[in-house]
Amino acid sequence: MRLLFMLLGNVCIPAMVAYLVGRNKRFRQYILAPLTFRSAIVFTAVCSFLAIISSYYGIRIYGALASTRIVGVLMGGIIGGPWVGLATGIIGGLHRYSLGGFTALSCGIATFLAGIMAGLVRSHYSFASMNWKVAACIALAAEVLQKSLTLLLAKPFEQALAFERTAALPTTAVTVVGTVLFVLILQDMQKQYETAGADAAQISMRIANETMPYLRKGLDRESAQKAADIILSVANVDAVAITNGEECLAYAGLPSPYHAPGVKIHFPETKKVLETGQISVFAGDHGCGDPHCPLFYGIVVPLMVHHKPAGVVRFYQTRKKGLSQVDVEMAEGVARLLSTQIELADYEEQRLLREQAEFKALQSQINPHFLFNTLSIIMSLVRTRPETARELLINLSDMLHFTFAHHEPRIRLEEELRNVEAYLNIVQVRFGERL
């Protein structure tokens, strides 16, 4: 029991450090954003430090060392995935081996394997599904692995067995508790992320409402620039660009000639998104051609119209501000709403074109029949009533000019009434008193 409480005191150190770094804004951004070389170095350094501290504060029993070292290694794998788990496991394992003791080899190997195991599990679980039960199973499996290797490799066997009889249950319990505490800290971060996600949804809806009057007419340079300016003013981003399938239509944010409107699409990520229709998140060189470009992080989201990419929206952040999963969801929400508006504008344009086509088809059906009848009347009146025939020709000329002229969707009432009057004059001559 005394060993259990001593180990619980030791696990408070990694738990406290994990909580403090978890409250740090930059560290949270590293956790929520895609893994980069910088974030992998930070994760490896922090978790290796916790594993080394735990080994130094371990308790000597029968010439072996009982510690909470595996908690730090498991933290590395859970945070950063396989690569961080591998690096943390190597560092923690080598340090434990350097401390000596008849269990040094078995504990070193177990530490290395625990890091890889945690990283592999993390690669198959998101933060949402990485609950305390999964964490407890990982910790329990890591401890069972370490105990098994100790009994298999440590010599003499009697001394290894005596050590495990004393330390197996306390070290296993503390490792499970420490790992679960760490995941609970992640769950607290997840709640903060969900709150921020609700804010991102509100930002997306606000952007959609403000861009609606401009995108209602379709996607062109003017409407795209208005939309980019609105996104920049509402969303917490450093730059925004909107493209169609060929060139940049609009750009707003930090000045950069490589992102200016009219520039042909040459960014690899943009071409990839236009080909696949899938969102792309990148960090570092994005192919703009400017070696001093301040835009380090980026999200490229497709504008889907009729289930095909019609363009993209690019959201940029500087290295200083960073990028989080909340930014990714906000970008997806904005692009989805903008796509809907562009698609509705396209449907409206198609409806107007269809109505005009139907009207022209109706004209082509009516005009020949009416024209032939009117010409027949004029021919019959040329000799007997030439003045009436001349008036009919004038009325027919006015009607044909009105009918075949190019009209806007709306015409003046005066023109329409003049056309109706000409038609009635022709019909009155044709039907006479029967009208």
Coordinates of C-alpha atoms in Angstrom, one line a residue:
M1 CA 0.0 0.0 0.0
R2 CA 2.9 2.4 0.8
L3 CA 4.4 1.8 -2.6
L4 CA 1.0 2.6 -4.3
F5 CA 0.7 5.9 -2.6
M6 CA 4.3 6.8 -3.4
L7 CA 3.8 6.0 -7.0
L8 CA 0.5 8.0 -7.0
G9 CA 2.5 11.0 -5.8
N10 CA 4.9 10.5 -8.7
V11 CA 2.1 10.4 -11.3
C12 CA 1.0 13.8 -10.1
I13 CA 4.0 15.3 -11.9
P14 CA 3.1 14.2 -15.4
A15 CA -0.6 14.9 -14.8
M16 CA 0.2 18.4 -13.7
V17 CA 2.5 19.1 -16.6
A18 CA -0.1 17.6 -19.0
Y19 CA -2.8 19.9 -17.7
L20 CA -0.6 23.0 -17.8
V21 CA 0.6 22.4 -21.4
G22 CA -3.0 21.4 -22.4
R23 CA -4.2 24.9 -21.2
N24 CA -1.6 26.5 -23.4
K25 CA -3.1 27.9 -26.6
R26 CA -0.2 27.0 -28.9
F27 CA 0.0 23.5 -27.5
R28 CA -3.8 23.0 -28.1
Q29 CA -3.3 24.2 -31.7
Y30 CA -0.5 21.6 -32.1
I31 CA -2.8 18.8 -30.8
L32 CA -5.8 19.8 -32.9
A33 CA -3.9 20.6 -36.1
P34 CA -2.3 18.1 -38.5
L35 CA 1.0 16.8 -37.2
T36 CA 4.0 18.9 -38.4
F37 CA 7.7 18.5 -37.8
R38 CA 7.6 21.3 -35.2
S39 CA 4.7 19.9 -33.3
A40 CA 6.2 16.4 -33.4
I41 CA 9.4 17.8 -31.8
V42 CA 7.4 19.6 -29.1
F43 CA 5.4 16.5 -28.3
T44 CA 8.5 14.3 -28.2
A45 CA 10.3 16.7 -26.0
V46 CA 7.5 17.1 -23.4
C47 CA 6.6 13.5 -23.2
S48 CA 10.2 12.3 -23.1
F49 CA 10.9 14.7 -20.3
L50 CA 8.0 13.3 -18.3
A51 CA 9.2 9.7 -18.9
I52 CA 12.7 10.6 -17.8
I53 CA 11.5 12.5 -14.7
S54 CA 9.3 9.5 -13.7
S55 CA 12.3 7.2 -14.0
Y56 CA 14.5 9.4 -11.9
Y57 CA 11.7 9.5 -9.2
G58 CA 11.3 5.7 -9.4
I59 CA 11.5 3.6 -6.3
R60 CA 14.2 0.8 -5.9
I61 CA 12.8 -2.6 -4.9
Y62 CA 15.0 -5.7 -4.9
G63 CA 17.5 -4.0 -7.2
A64 CA 14.8 -3.0 -9.8
L65 CA 13.0 0.2 -10.4
A66 CA 9.3 0.8 -10.0
S67 CA 8.2 3.9 -11.7
T68 CA 5.4 5.6 -13.8
R69 CA 7.7 6.0 -16.8
I70 CA 5.3 4.4 -19.2
V71 CA 2.7 7.1 -18.6
G72 CA 4.8 9.7 -20.3
V73 CA 5.5 7.3 -23.2
L74 CA 1.9 6.5 -23.7
M75 CA 1.1 10.2 -23.6
G76 CA 3.4 10.7 -26.5
G77 CA 1.8 8.0 -28.6
I78 CA -1.8 9.2 -27.8
I79 CA -1.0 12.9 -28.6
G80 CA 1.2 12.5 -31.7
G81 CA 0.6 9.1 -33.2
P82 CA 3.1 6.4 -34.3
W83 CA 6.1 8.7 -35.0
V84 CA 5.9 10.6 -31.7
G85 CA 5.2 7.3 -29.9
L86 CA 8.3 5.7 -31.5
A87 CA 10.6 8.7 -30.7
T88 CA 9.3 8.9 -27.1
G89 CA 9.6 5.2 -26.6
I90 CA 13.2 5.2 -27.9
I91 CA 14.3 8.1 -25.7
G92 CA 12.4 6.8 -22.6
G93 CA 13.7 3.2 -23.2
L94 CA 17.3 4.2 -23.6
H95 CA 17.2 6.4 -20.5
R96 CA 15.7 3.6 -18.5
Y97 CA 18.4 1.2 -19.8
S98 CA 21.1 3.6 -18.8
L99 CA 20.0 3.6 -15.2
G100 CA 20.9 0.0 -14.9
G101 CA 19.5 -2.8 -12.8
F102 CA 18.7 -6.4 -13.6
T103 CA 15.4 -5.3 -15.2
A104 CA 17.0 -2.5 -17.3
L105 CA 16.8 -4.5 -20.6
S106 CA 13.3 -5.7 -20.2
C107 CA 12.0 -2.3 -19.1
G108 CA 13.8 -0.5 -21.9
I109 CA 12.3 -2.8 -24.5
A110 CA 8.8 -2.6 -22.9
T111 CA 9.0 1.2 -22.9
F112 CA 9.9 1.3 -26.6
L113 CA 7.1 -1.1 -27.5
A114 CA 4.6 0.8 -25.4
G115 CA 5.2 4.0 -27.3
I116 CA 4.7 2.2 -30.7
M117 CA 1.5 0.5 -29.4
A118 CA 0.0 3.8 -28.2
G119 CA 0.8 5.5 -31.4
L120 CA -0.8 2.8 -33.5
V121 CA -3.9 2.8 -31.4
R122 CA -4.0 6.6 -31.7
S123 CA -3.8 6.4 -35.5
H124 CA -7.1 4.5 -35.5
Y125 CA -8.9 6.6 -33.0
S126 CA -9.9 10.3 -33.1
F127 CA -9.9 12.4 -30.0
A128 CA -13.7 12.1 -29.8
S129 CA -13.5 8.3 -29.6
M130 CA -10.3 8.1 -27.5
N131 CA -12.2 7.8 -24.2
W132 CA -11.0 6.8 -20.8
K133 CA -11.8 3.1 -21.4
V134 CA -9.6 3.0 -24.5
A135 CA -6.8 4.7 -22.5
A136 CA -7.1 2.3 -19.6
C137 CA -6.9 -0.7 -22.0
I138 CA -3.7 0.8 -23.6
A139 CA -2.1 1.3 -20.2
L140 CA -3.1 -2.1 -19.0
A141 CA -1.7 -3.8 -22.1
A142 CA 1.6 -1.8 -21.8
E143 CA 2.0 -2.9 -18.1
V144 CA 1.2 -6.6 -18.9
L145 CA 3.8 -6.4 -21.7
Q146 CA 6.4 -5.0 -19.3
K147 CA 5.7 -7.6 -16.6
S148 CA 5.9 -10.4 -19.1
L149 CA 9.2 -9.2 -20.5
T150 CA 10.6 -8.8 -17.0
L151 CA 9.7 -12.4 -16.1
L152 CA 11.1 -13.6 -19.5
L153 CA 14.4 -11.6 -19.7
A154 CA 15.4 -10.5 -16.2
K155 CA 17.9 -12.7 -14.3
P156 CA 17.8 -14.2 -11.8
F157 CA 14.2 -15.3 -12.3
E158 CA 13.5 -15.6 -8.5
Q159 CA 14.4 -12.0 -7.9
A160 CA 12.3 -10.8 -10.9
L161 CA 9.4 -12.8 -9.6
A162 CA 9.8 -11.3 -6.1
F163 CA 9.9 -7.8 -7.6
E164 CA 6.7 -8.3 -9.7
R165 CA 4.8 -9.8 -6.7
T166 CA 5.5 -6.6 -4.8
A167 CA 5.3 -4.0 -7.6
A168 CA 3.0 -5.5 -10.3
L169 CA -0.4 -4.3 -8.9
P170 CA 0.7 -0.9 -7.7
T171 CA 2.6 0.1 -10.9
T172 CA -0.2 -1.2 -13.1
A173 CA -2.9 0.6 -11.1
V174 CA -0.9 3.9 -11.2
T175 CA -0.1 3.6 -14.9
V176 CA -3.8 3.1 -15.7
V177 CA -4.9 6.0 -13.4
G178 CA -2.2 8.3 -14.8
T179 CA -3.1 7.5 -18.4
V180 CA -6.8 7.9 -17.8
L181 CA -6.2 11.3 -16.1
F182 CA -4.3 12.4 -19.2
V183 CA -7.2 11.4 -21.5
L184 CA -9.7 13.2 -19.2
I185 CA -7.6 16.3 -19.7
L186 CA -7.9 15.8 -23.4
Q187 CA -11.7 15.4 -23.0
D188 CA -11.7 18.8 -21.3
M189 CA -9.9 20.2 -24.3
Q190 CA -12.5 18.5 -26.5
K191 CA -15.3 20.4 -24.7
Q192 CA -13.5 23.6 -25.3
Y193 CA -13.1 22.7 -28.9
E194 CA -16.9 21.9 -29.2
T195 CA -17.7 25.3 -27.8
A196 CA -15.4 26.9 -30.3
G197 CA -17.0 24.7 -33.0
A198 CA -20.4 26.3 -32.1
D199 CA -18.8 29.7 -32.6
A200 CA -17.4 28.5 -36.0
A201 CA -20.9 27.5 -37.0
Q202 CA -22.2 31.0 -36.1
I203 CA -19.4 32.6 -38.1
S204 CA -20.3 30.4 -41.1
M205 CA -23.9 31.4 -40.9
R206 CA -23.0 35.1 -40.6
I207 CA -20.8 34.9 -43.7
A208 CA -23.5 33.1 -45.6
N209 CA -26.0 35.8 -44.8
E210 CA -23.8 38.7 -45.7
T211 CA -22.5 37.1 -49.0
M212 CA -26.0 36.1 -50.2
P213 CA -26.9 39.3 -52.0
Y214 CA -23.6 39.1 -54.0
L215 CA -23.4 35.4 -54.8
R216 CA -27.1 35.4 -55.8
K217 CA -25.9 36.6 -59.2
G218 CA -23.3 33.8 -59.6
L219 CA -19.6 33.6 -59.1
D220 CA -17.5 36.2 -60.9
R221 CA -14.7 38.6 -59.9
E222 CA -17.0 41.2 -58.4
S223 CA -19.1 38.8 -56.3
A224 CA -16.0 36.8 -55.3
Q225 CA -14.2 39.9 -54.1
K226 CA -17.2 41.0 -52.0
A227 CA -17.3 37.5 -50.5
A228 CA -13.6 37.4 -49.8
D229 CA -13.7 40.8 -48.1
I230 CA -16.7 39.6 -45.9
I231 CA -14.9 36.4 -44.9
L232 CA -11.8 38.2 -44.0
S233 CA -13.7 40.7 -41.8
V234 CA -15.8 38.1 -40.0
A235 CA -13.5 35.0 -39.7
N236 CA -10.3 34.9 -37.7
V237 CA -8.0 34.4 -40.7
D238 CA -5.1 36.3 -42.2
A239 CA -6.0 35.9 -45.9
V240 CA -8.7 34.5 -48.1
A241 CA -8.6 33.6 -51.8
I242 CA -11.5 32.5 -54.1
T243 CA -10.9 30.8 -57.4
N244 CA -12.8 29.3 -60.2
G245 CA -11.4 26.3 -62.2
E246 CA -8.8 28.4 -64.0
E247 CA -7.7 31.5 -62.1
C248 CA -7.9 33.5 -58.9
L249 CA -11.0 35.6 -58.8
A250 CA -10.5 37.4 -55.5
Y251 CA -8.0 37.8 -52.7
A252 CA -8.2 39.7 -49.4
G253 CA -5.7 39.8 -46.5
L254 CA -1.9 40.2 -46.2
P255 CA -0.5 41.7 -49.4
S256 CA 1.0 39.2 -51.8
P257 CA 1.3 39.6 -55.6
Y258 CA 1.5 35.8 -55.9
H259 CA -2.1 35.5 -54.7
A260 CA -3.6 38.5 -56.7
P261 CA -6.8 38.2 -58.7
G262 CA -6.2 37.1 -62.3
V263 CA -3.2 34.8 -61.5
K264 CA -3.6 31.4 -63.1
I265 CA -4.0 28.5 -60.8
H266 CA -0.5 27.0 -60.1
F267 CA -0.8 26.0 -56.5
P268 CA -0.4 22.2 -56.2
E269 CA -3.0 22.0 -53.3
T270 CA -5.6 23.9 -55.3
K271 CA -5.1 21.7 -58.4
K272 CA -5.4 18.6 -56.1
V273 CA -8.7 19.9 -54.6
L274 CA -10.2 20.7 -58.0
E275 CA -9.3 17.2 -59.2
T276 CA -10.5 15.3 -56.2
G277 CA -13.2 17.5 -54.7
Q278 CA -11.7 16.8 -51.2
I279 CA -10.6 19.4 -48.6
S280 CA -6.8 19.8 -48.2
V281 CA -4.9 21.1 -45.1
F282 CA -1.3 22.0 -45.4
A283 CA 1.6 23.6 -43.4
G284 CA 4.7 25.2 -44.8
D285 CA 5.5 25.7 -48.5
H286 CA 2.3 25.9 -50.5
G287 CA 3.9 26.6 -53.9
C288 CA 3.1 30.3 -54.3
G289 CA 6.6 31.0 -55.4
D290 CA 7.4 33.6 -52.7
P291 CA 10.2 32.4 -50.5
H292 CA 9.2 35.0 -47.8
C293 CA 5.5 34.4 -48.0
P294 CA 4.1 34.9 -44.4
L295 CA 1.1 32.5 -45.1
F296 CA 2.3 29.3 -43.5
Y297 CA -0.8 27.3 -42.8
G298 CA -3.7 26.9 -45.2
I299 CA -7.0 25.2 -45.8
V300 CA -8.3 24.6 -49.4
V301 CA -12.0 23.8 -49.6
P302 CA -13.8 23.0 -52.9
L303 CA -16.9 24.9 -54.0
M304 CA -19.1 22.1 -55.1
V305 CA -21.8 23.0 -57.8
H306 CA -23.9 20.1 -59.1
H307 CA -21.6 17.7 -57.4
K308 CA -18.5 19.0 -59.2
P309 CA -15.8 21.4 -58.0
A310 CA -16.5 24.8 -59.6
G311 CA -13.7 26.5 -57.7
V312 CA -12.1 26.7 -54.3
V313 CA -11.8 28.9 -51.2
R314 CA -8.4 29.1 -49.7
F315 CA -8.0 30.2 -46.0
Y316 CA -4.6 31.2 -44.8
Q317 CA -3.0 31.7 -41.4
T318 CA 0.5 32.9 -40.5
R319 CA 3.0 30.8 -38.5
K320 CA 2.4 33.0 -35.5
K321 CA -1.4 32.5 -35.3
G322 CA -1.4 28.8 -36.2
L323 CA -4.2 26.5 -37.4
S324 CA -6.7 24.4 -35.4
Q325 CA -9.4 21.8 -36.2
V326 CA -11.9 24.5 -35.4
D327 CA -10.6 26.6 -38.3
V328 CA -10.9 23.5 -40.6
E329 CA -14.5 23.0 -39.7
M330 CA -15.3 26.7 -40.1
A331 CA -13.7 26.6 -43.6
E332 CA -15.8 23.6 -44.5
G333 CA -19.0 25.2 -43.3
V334 CA -18.3 28.4 -45.1
A335 CA -17.5 26.6 -48.4
R336 CA -20.6 24.4 -48.1
L337 CA -22.9 27.4 -47.7
L338 CA -21.2 29.4 -50.4
S339 CA -21.5 26.4 -52.7
T340 CA -25.3 26.2 -52.0
Q341 CA -25.7 29.9 -52.9
I342 CA -23.7 29.6 -56.1
E343 CA -25.7 26.5 -57.1
L344 CA -29.0 28.3 -56.4
A345 CA -27.9 31.2 -58.5
D346 CA -27.1 28.8 -61.3
Y347 CA -30.5 27.2 -61.0
E348 CA -32.1 30.6 -61.2
E349 CA -30.2 31.4 -64.3
Q350 CA -31.1 28.1 -65.9
R351 CA -34.8 28.8 -65.0
L352 CA -34.7 32.2 -66.7
L353 CA -33.0 30.8 -69.8
R354 CA -35.6 28.0 -70.0
E355 CA -38.5 30.5 -69.8
Q356 CA -37.0 32.6 -72.5
A357 CA -36.5 29.5 -74.7
E358 CA -40.1 28.4 -74.1
F359 CA -41.3 31.9 -75.0
K360 CA -39.2 32.0 -78.2
A361 CA -40.5 28.5 -79.1
L362 CA -44.1 29.8 -78.7
Q363 CA -43.3 32.8 -80.8
S364 CA -41.9 30.6 -83.6
Q365 CA -45.2 28.5 -83.5
I366 CA -47.6 31.5 -83.6
N367 CA -45.9 33.9 -85.9
P368 CA -45.9 32.0 -89.2
H369 CA -49.7 31.2 -88.9
F370 CA -50.6 34.8 -88.1
L371 CA -48.2 36.2 -90.7
F372 CA -49.7 34.1 -93.5
N373 CA -53.3 35.1 -92.7
T374 CA -52.3 38.7 -92.5
L375 CA -50.5 38.7 -95.8
S376 CA -53.5 37.0 -97.5
I377 CA -55.8 39.8 -96.2
I378 CA -53.4 42.5 -97.5
M379 CA -53.2 40.9 -100.9
S380 CA -57.0 40.8 -101.2
L381 CA -57.2 44.5 -100.2
V382 CA -54.4 45.9 -102.4
R383 CA -56.7 46.7 -105.3
T384 CA -60.1 47.2 -103.7
R385 CA -59.0 49.1 -100.5
P386 CA -55.3 50.2 -100.9
E387 CA -55.4 52.6 -98.0
T388 CA -56.6 49.9 -95.6
A389 CA -53.9 47.5 -97.0
R390 CA -51.2 50.2 -96.4
E391 CA -52.4 50.6 -92.7
L392 CA -52.3 46.8 -92.3
L393 CA -48.7 46.7 -93.6
I394 CA -47.7 49.4 -91.1
N395 CA -49.4 47.5 -88.2
L396 CA -47.8 44.2 -89.3
S397 CA -44.4 45.9 -89.6
D398 CA -44.7 47.3 -86.0
M399 CA -45.7 43.8 -84.7
L400 CA -42.9 42.0 -86.5
H401 CA -40.4 44.6 -85.2
F402 CA -41.6 44.1 -81.7
T403 CA -41.8 40.3 -81.9
F404 CA -38.4 39.7 -83.4
A405 CA -36.5 42.4 -81.6
H406 CA -34.2 41.4 -78.7
H407 CA -36.0 42.2 -75.5
E408 CA -34.9 42.2 -71.9
P409 CA -36.9 40.0 -69.4
R410 CA -38.9 43.2 -68.6
I411 CA -40.3 45.6 -71.2
R412 CA -42.0 49.0 -71.0
L413 CA -45.8 48.9 -70.7
E414 CA -46.0 51.5 -73.5
E415 CA -44.3 49.2 -75.9
E416 CA -46.6 46.3 -75.0
L417 CA -49.7 48.4 -75.4
R418 CA -48.6 49.6 -78.8
N419 CA -48.0 46.0 -80.0
V420 CA -51.5 45.0 -78.7
E421 CA -53.1 47.9 -80.6
A422 CA -51.4 46.9 -83.8
Y423 CA -52.6 43.4 -83.4
L424 CA -56.2 44.5 -82.7
N425 CA -56.2 46.7 -85.8
I426 CA -55.2 43.7 -88.0
V427 CA -57.8 41.4 -86.4
Q428 CA -60.5 44.0 -86.7
V429 CA -60.0 44.2 -90.5
R430 CA -59.9 40.4 -90.8
F431 CA -63.1 39.7 -88.8
G432 CA -64.9 43.0 -89.4
E433 CA -68.3 43.1 -87.6
R434 CA -67.9 39.6 -86.2
L435 CA -65.3 40.9 -83.7

